[in-house]
């Protein structure tokens, strides 16, 4: 299956920032990218401890509800000094309702007395052709940086204003979207996904 063969593709997410990034990357390549909210698909529980399991659950749920191909990503930030937390709980780190501001404050407080600020964003993307697809297309990406205590930048979403990139001297929230999409965990995963599709192996 070539990328050009894909038509409608449902994004199994209600996260507006995530949908915007994925649409920005896939739209110019001929994909008709549709958020699951267009089909009134509700969010599904993400009960698993790994990103890959949660991504498959989300993609399958969207396929079942829409009958269309579905793409889901599960992503989050993993902090070395916190044994990988927030990890799969990144979006709900500070509890419900989800709040970027409260999540970031909890993370900064957790690191207040710790010298090791290394962290990485991780993203895994799953593409299912139908709900019973036995061979999902899977790709992932990882983006290394460190956590800073003070907010910098107004772009991006999630932990971006506190995710500092030493090589660039900026946080993820200070990067133009095009640059962020080229180097981010999600950008890497999408590039690898497209490369797999272009291999015509599916």
PDB file of C-alpha atoms in Angstrom:
ATOM      1  CA  UNK A   1       0.000   0.000   0.000  1.00  0.00           C
ATOM      2  CA  UNK A   2       1.508   3.277  -1.074  1.00  0.00           C
ATOM      3  CA  UNK A   3       0.895   6.560   0.717  1.00  0.00           C
ATOM      4  CA  UNK A   4      -0.841   7.791  -2.451  1.00  0.00           C
ATOM      5  CA  UNK A   5      -3.396   4.959  -2.147  1.00  0.00           C
ATOM      6  CA  UNK A   6      -4.638   6.271   1.176  1.00  0.00           C
ATOM      7  CA  UNK A   7      -7.705   8.486   1.082  1.00  0.00           C
ATOM      8  CA  UNK A   8      -9.656   9.173   4.225  1.00  0.00           C
ATOM      9  CA  UNK A   9      -7.614   8.648   7.369  1.00  0.00           C
ATOM     10  CA  UNK A  10      -9.172   9.091  10.799  1.00  0.00           C
ATOM     11  CA  UNK A  11      -6.940  10.458  13.540  1.00  0.00           C
ATOM     12  CA  UNK A  12      -7.849   8.628  16.741  1.00  0.00           C
ATOM     13  CA  UNK A  13      -7.458  11.604  19.032  1.00  0.00           C
ATOM     14  CA  UNK A  14      -9.379  14.577  20.397  1.00  0.00           C
ATOM     15  CA  UNK A  15      -6.162  16.447  21.257  1.00  0.00           C
ATOM     16  CA  UNK A  16      -6.287  19.564  19.083  1.00  0.00           C
ATOM     17  CA  UNK A  17      -2.536  20.168  19.266  1.00  0.00           C
ATOM     18  CA  UNK A  18      -1.756  16.605  18.221  1.00  0.00           C
ATOM     19  CA  UNK A  19      -4.304  16.686  15.379  1.00  0.00           C
ATOM     20  CA  UNK A  20      -2.873  19.984  14.139  1.00  0.00           C
ATOM     21  CA  UNK A  21       0.661  18.590  14.021  1.00  0.00           C
ATOM     22  CA  UNK A  22      -0.340  15.367  12.264  1.00  0.00           C
ATOM     23  CA  UNK A  23      -2.539  17.189   9.750  1.00  0.00           C
ATOM     24  CA  UNK A  24       0.255  19.646   9.009  1.00  0.00           C
ATOM     25  CA  UNK A  25       2.563  16.752   8.171  1.00  0.00           C
ATOM     26  CA  UNK A  26       0.193  14.449   6.294  1.00  0.00           C
ATOM     27  CA  UNK A  27      -2.168  16.881   4.571  1.00  0.00           C
ATOM     28  CA  UNK A  28       0.307  17.989   1.865  1.00  0.00           C
ATOM     29  CA  UNK A  29       0.997  14.331   1.036  1.00  0.00           C
ATOM     30  CA  UNK A  30      -2.517  13.691  -0.234  1.00  0.00           C
ATOM     31  CA  UNK A  31      -4.107  12.341   2.925  1.00  0.00           C
ATOM     32  CA  UNK A  32      -7.616  13.448   3.802  1.00  0.00           C
ATOM     33  CA  UNK A  33      -7.010  13.711   7.518  1.00  0.00           C
ATOM     34  CA  UNK A  34     -10.164  13.635   9.623  1.00  0.00           C
ATOM     35  CA  UNK A  35     -10.308  13.911  13.414  1.00  0.00           C
ATOM     36  CA  UNK A  36     -12.390  11.256  15.124  1.00  0.00           C
ATOM     37  CA  UNK A  37     -14.602  14.021  16.524  1.00  0.00           C
ATOM     38  CA  UNK A  38     -16.032  14.445  13.003  1.00  0.00           C
ATOM     39  CA  UNK A  39     -17.611  11.027  13.525  1.00  0.00           C
ATOM     40  CA  UNK A  40     -18.570  11.655  17.153  1.00  0.00           C
ATOM     41  CA  UNK A  41     -16.100   8.995  18.272  1.00  0.00           C
ATOM     42  CA  UNK A  42     -15.489   9.380  22.026  1.00  0.00           C
ATOM     43  CA  UNK A  43     -12.151   8.922  23.686  1.00  0.00           C
ATOM     44  CA  UNK A  44     -11.403   5.362  24.722  1.00  0.00           C
ATOM     45  CA  UNK A  45      -9.766   4.232  27.945  1.00  0.00           C
ATOM     46  CA  UNK A  46      -5.982   3.808  27.789  1.00  0.00           C
ATOM     47  CA  UNK A  47      -5.432   1.173  30.475  1.00  0.00           C
ATOM     48  CA  UNK A  48      -2.064  -0.181  29.445  1.00  0.00           C
ATOM     49  CA  UNK A  49       1.427   0.472  30.780  1.00  0.00           C
ATOM     50  CA  UNK A  50       3.086   0.834  27.378  1.00  0.00           C
ATOM     51  CA  UNK A  51       2.653   3.386  24.611  1.00  0.00           C
ATOM     52  CA  UNK A  52       2.297   0.743  21.886  1.00  0.00           C
ATOM     53  CA  UNK A  53      -0.586  -1.063  23.585  1.00  0.00           C
ATOM     54  CA  UNK A  54      -2.495   2.169  24.139  1.00  0.00           C
ATOM     55  CA  UNK A  55      -1.954   3.301  20.536  1.00  0.00           C
ATOM     56  CA  UNK A  56      -3.372   0.029  19.189  1.00  0.00           C
ATOM     57  CA  UNK A  57      -6.417   0.326  21.460  1.00  0.00           C
ATOM     58  CA  UNK A  58      -7.107   3.848  20.200  1.00  0.00           C
ATOM     59  CA  UNK A  59      -6.644   3.005  16.522  1.00  0.00           C
ATOM     60  CA  UNK A  60      -8.869  -0.085  16.751  1.00  0.00           C
ATOM     61  CA  UNK A  61     -11.575   1.857  18.565  1.00  0.00           C
ATOM     62  CA  UNK A  62     -11.655   4.509  15.808  1.00  0.00           C
ATOM     63  CA  UNK A  63     -11.733   1.839  13.073  1.00  0.00           C
ATOM     64  CA  UNK A  64     -14.633   0.073  14.752  1.00  0.00           C
ATOM     65  CA  UNK A  65     -16.628   3.273  15.092  1.00  0.00           C
ATOM     66  CA  UNK A  66     -15.949   4.712  11.603  1.00  0.00           C
ATOM     67  CA  UNK A  67     -15.200   1.776   9.306  1.00  0.00           C
ATOM     68  CA  UNK A  68     -12.230   3.737   7.962  1.00  0.00           C
ATOM     69  CA  UNK A  69      -8.479   3.450   8.196  1.00  0.00           C
ATOM     70  CA  UNK A  70      -7.272   4.922  11.441  1.00  0.00           C
ATOM     71  CA  UNK A  71      -4.049   6.376  12.722  1.00  0.00           C
ATOM     72  CA  UNK A  72      -3.364   6.656  16.429  1.00  0.00           C
ATOM     73  CA  UNK A  73      -0.361   7.840  18.292  1.00  0.00           C
ATOM     74  CA  UNK A  74       0.459   7.466  21.920  1.00  0.00           C
ATOM     75  CA  UNK A  75       3.125   9.744  23.204  1.00  0.00           C
ATOM     76  CA  UNK A  76       4.450  11.330  26.311  1.00  0.00           C
ATOM     77  CA  UNK A  77       7.444  12.614  28.159  1.00  0.00           C
ATOM     78  CA  UNK A  78       9.744  10.354  30.171  1.00  0.00           C
ATOM     79  CA  UNK A  79      12.027  11.880  32.789  1.00  0.00           C
ATOM     80  CA  UNK A  80      15.160   9.993  33.801  1.00  0.00           C
ATOM     81  CA  UNK A  81      15.217  11.068  37.437  1.00  0.00           C
ATOM     82  CA  UNK A  82      11.557  10.055  37.855  1.00  0.00           C
ATOM     83  CA  UNK A  83      12.080   6.515  36.544  1.00  0.00           C
ATOM     84  CA  UNK A  84      10.363   7.358  33.265  1.00  0.00           C
ATOM     85  CA  UNK A  85       7.401   9.256  34.670  1.00  0.00           C
ATOM     86  CA  UNK A  86       5.054  10.735  33.596  1.00  0.00           C
ATOM     87  CA  UNK A  87       5.299   8.261  30.678  1.00  0.00           C
ATOM     88  CA  UNK A  88       1.947   6.918  29.488  1.00  0.00           C
ATOM     89  CA  UNK A  89       0.241   9.122  32.096  1.00  0.00           C
ATOM     90  CA  UNK A  90       1.661  12.337  30.602  1.00  0.00           C
ATOM     91  CA  UNK A  91      -1.700  13.800  29.584  1.00  0.00           C
ATOM     92  CA  UNK A  92      -3.254  13.018  32.982  1.00  0.00           C
ATOM     93  CA  UNK A  93      -0.196  13.392  35.195  1.00  0.00           C
ATOM     94  CA  UNK A  94      -1.950  15.808  37.548  1.00  0.00           C
ATOM     95  CA  UNK A  95      -5.295  13.998  37.345  1.00  0.00           C
ATOM     96  CA  UNK A  96      -8.623  14.847  35.750  1.00  0.00           C
ATOM     97  CA  UNK A  97      -9.667  17.036  34.094  1.00  0.00           C
ATOM     98  CA  UNK A  98      -6.583  17.070  31.885  1.00  0.00           C
ATOM     99  CA  UNK A  99      -4.587  20.280  32.196  1.00  0.00           C
ATOM    100  CA  UNK A 100      -1.238  21.162  30.616  1.00  0.00           C
ATOM    101  CA  UNK A 101      -0.693  23.841  33.242  1.00  0.00           C
ATOM    102  CA  UNK A 102      -1.248  21.522  36.211  1.00  0.00           C
ATOM    103  CA  UNK A 103       0.773  18.721  34.588  1.00  0.00           C
ATOM    104  CA  UNK A 104       3.733  21.018  34.074  1.00  0.00           C
ATOM    105  CA  UNK A 105       3.554  22.402  37.592  1.00  0.00           C
ATOM    106  CA  UNK A 106       3.508  18.887  39.049  1.00  0.00           C
ATOM    107  CA  UNK A 107       6.535  17.933  36.940  1.00  0.00           C
ATOM    108  CA  UNK A 108       8.528  21.012  37.932  1.00  0.00           C
ATOM    109  CA  UNK A 109       7.684  20.439  41.600  1.00  0.00           C
ATOM    110  CA  UNK A 110       8.767  16.783  41.352  1.00  0.00           C
ATOM    111  CA  UNK A 111      12.153  17.873  39.976  1.00  0.00           C
ATOM    112  CA  UNK A 112      12.667  20.780  42.372  1.00  0.00           C
ATOM    113  CA  UNK A 113      15.473  19.134  44.382  1.00  0.00           C
ATOM    114  CA  UNK A 114      16.907  16.923  41.642  1.00  0.00           C
ATOM    115  CA  UNK A 115      19.976  17.781  39.578  1.00  0.00           C
ATOM    116  CA  UNK A 116      19.308  15.363  36.736  1.00  0.00           C
ATOM    117  CA  UNK A 117      16.933  17.093  34.317  1.00  0.00           C
ATOM    118  CA  UNK A 118      17.341  14.748  31.353  1.00  0.00           C
ATOM    119  CA  UNK A 119      14.127  13.754  29.614  1.00  0.00           C
ATOM    120  CA  UNK A 120      12.848  12.568  26.295  1.00  0.00           C
ATOM    121  CA  UNK A 121       9.619  12.672  24.394  1.00  0.00           C
ATOM    122  CA  UNK A 122       8.532   9.330  22.931  1.00  0.00           C
ATOM    123  CA  UNK A 123       5.909   8.687  20.265  1.00  0.00           C
ATOM    124  CA  UNK A 124       4.605   5.502  18.707  1.00  0.00           C
ATOM    125  CA  UNK A 125       2.202   5.631  15.753  1.00  0.00           C
ATOM    126  CA  UNK A 126      -0.089   2.815  14.677  1.00  0.00           C
ATOM    127  CA  UNK A 127      -1.964   2.656  11.370  1.00  0.00           C
ATOM    128  CA  UNK A 128      -4.779   0.122  11.058  1.00  0.00           C
ATOM    129  CA  UNK A 129      -6.520  -0.607   7.766  1.00  0.00           C
ATOM    130  CA  UNK A 130      -9.516  -2.071   9.613  1.00  0.00           C
ATOM    131  CA  UNK A 131     -10.442  -3.085  13.133  1.00  0.00           C
ATOM    132  CA  UNK A 132      -9.308  -6.665  12.562  1.00  0.00           C
ATOM    133  CA  UNK A 133      -6.035  -5.779  10.840  1.00  0.00           C
ATOM    134  CA  UNK A 134      -3.551  -8.449  11.995  1.00  0.00           C
ATOM    135  CA  UNK A 135      -0.533  -6.496  10.760  1.00  0.00           C
ATOM    136  CA  UNK A 136      -0.652  -2.890  11.961  1.00  0.00           C
ATOM    137  CA  UNK A 137       1.893  -0.478  10.548  1.00  0.00           C
ATOM    138  CA  UNK A 138       3.979   0.748  13.486  1.00  0.00           C
ATOM    139  CA  UNK A 139       6.636   3.449  13.726  1.00  0.00           C
ATOM    140  CA  UNK A 140       8.168   5.360  16.614  1.00  0.00           C
ATOM    141  CA  UNK A 141      10.390   8.310  17.410  1.00  0.00           C
ATOM    142  CA  UNK A 142      12.332   9.694  20.357  1.00  0.00           C
ATOM    143  CA  UNK A 143      13.391  13.298  21.058  1.00  0.00           C
ATOM    144  CA  UNK A 144      15.994  14.000  23.752  1.00  0.00           C
ATOM    145  CA  UNK A 145      16.194  17.139  25.857  1.00  0.00           C
ATOM    146  CA  UNK A 146      15.968  18.323  29.436  1.00  0.00           C
ATOM    147  CA  UNK A 147      13.419  19.966  31.698  1.00  0.00           C
ATOM    148  CA  UNK A 148      13.802  23.623  32.667  1.00  0.00           C
ATOM    149  CA  UNK A 149      12.000  25.260  35.574  1.00  0.00           C
ATOM    150  CA  UNK A 150      10.751  28.388  33.826  1.00  0.00           C
ATOM    151  CA  UNK A 151       8.285  28.493  30.962  1.00  0.00           C
ATOM    152  CA  UNK A 152       9.754  29.540  27.611  1.00  0.00           C
ATOM    153  CA  UNK A 153       7.802  30.036  24.398  1.00  0.00           C
ATOM    154  CA  UNK A 154       4.151  30.078  23.432  1.00  0.00           C
ATOM    155  CA  UNK A 155       4.051  27.420  20.701  1.00  0.00           C
ATOM    156  CA  UNK A 156       3.412  23.716  20.858  1.00  0.00           C
ATOM    157  CA  UNK A 157       1.412  22.088  23.635  1.00  0.00           C
ATOM    158  CA  UNK A 158       1.822  19.787  26.605  1.00  0.00           C
ATOM    159  CA  UNK A 159       5.277  20.001  28.169  1.00  0.00           C
ATOM    160  CA  UNK A 160       6.814  21.895  25.231  1.00  0.00           C
ATOM    161  CA  UNK A 161       7.442  25.185  27.102  1.00  0.00           C
ATOM    162  CA  UNK A 162       9.631  23.309  29.626  1.00  0.00           C
ATOM    163  CA  UNK A 163      11.317  20.862  27.235  1.00  0.00           C
ATOM    164  CA  UNK A 164      14.697  22.427  26.487  1.00  0.00           C
ATOM    165  CA  UNK A 165      16.898  21.424  23.547  1.00  0.00           C
ATOM    166  CA  UNK A 166      20.530  22.181  24.410  1.00  0.00           C
ATOM    167  CA  UNK A 167      21.768  21.950  20.810  1.00  0.00           C
ATOM    168  CA  UNK A 168      19.286  24.634  19.726  1.00  0.00           C
ATOM    169  CA  UNK A 169      19.237  26.704  22.911  1.00  0.00           C
ATOM    170  CA  UNK A 170      15.447  26.754  22.808  1.00  0.00           C
ATOM    171  CA  UNK A 171      12.475  24.929  24.220  1.00  0.00           C
ATOM    172  CA  UNK A 172      10.146  23.005  21.938  1.00  0.00           C
ATOM    173  CA  UNK A 173       7.600  25.796  22.422  1.00  0.00           C
ATOM    174  CA  UNK A 174      10.035  28.316  20.925  1.00  0.00           C
ATOM    175  CA  UNK A 175      10.469  26.445  17.639  1.00  0.00           C
ATOM    176  CA  UNK A 176       8.530  27.275  14.462  1.00  0.00           C
ATOM    177  CA  UNK A 177       6.060  24.505  13.681  1.00  0.00           C
ATOM    178  CA  UNK A 178       7.883  23.433  10.520  1.00  0.00           C
ATOM    179  CA  UNK A 179      11.144  23.016  12.403  1.00  0.00           C
ATOM    180  CA  UNK A 180       9.510  21.214  15.297  1.00  0.00           C
ATOM    181  CA  UNK A 181       7.739  18.825  12.946  1.00  0.00           C
ATOM    182  CA  UNK A 182      11.011  17.896  11.274  1.00  0.00           C
ATOM    183  CA  UNK A 183      12.846  16.954  14.450  1.00  0.00           C
ATOM    184  CA  UNK A 184      10.219  16.049  17.055  1.00  0.00           C
ATOM    185  CA  UNK A 185       9.363  12.582  18.269  1.00  0.00           C
ATOM    186  CA  UNK A 186       6.073  12.725  16.339  1.00  0.00           C
ATOM    187  CA  UNK A 187       7.750  14.043  13.201  1.00  0.00           C
ATOM    188  CA  UNK A 188      10.298  11.235  13.327  1.00  0.00           C
ATOM    189  CA  UNK A 189       7.598   8.607  13.822  1.00  0.00           C
ATOM    190  CA  UNK A 190       5.488   9.932  10.949  1.00  0.00           C
ATOM    191  CA  UNK A 191       8.506  10.036   8.632  1.00  0.00           C
ATOM    192  CA  UNK A 192       9.265   6.413   9.457  1.00  0.00           C
ATOM    193  CA  UNK A 193       5.620   5.475   8.956  1.00  0.00           C
ATOM    194  CA  UNK A 194       5.600   7.033   5.487  1.00  0.00           C
ATOM    195  CA  UNK A 195       8.848   5.301   4.617  1.00  0.00           C
ATOM    196  CA  UNK A 196       7.284   1.963   5.558  1.00  0.00           C
ATOM    197  CA  UNK A 197       4.221   2.670   3.439  1.00  0.00           C
ATOM    198  CA  UNK A 198       6.431   3.642   0.510  1.00  0.00           C
ATOM    199  CA  UNK A 199       8.103   0.241   0.689  1.00  0.00           C
ATOM    200  CA  UNK A 200       4.828  -1.160  -0.662  1.00  0.00           C
ATOM    201  CA  UNK A 201       5.021  -3.927   1.941  1.00  0.00           C
ATOM    202  CA  UNK A 202       1.470  -3.469   3.155  1.00  0.00           C
TER     203      UNK A 202
END
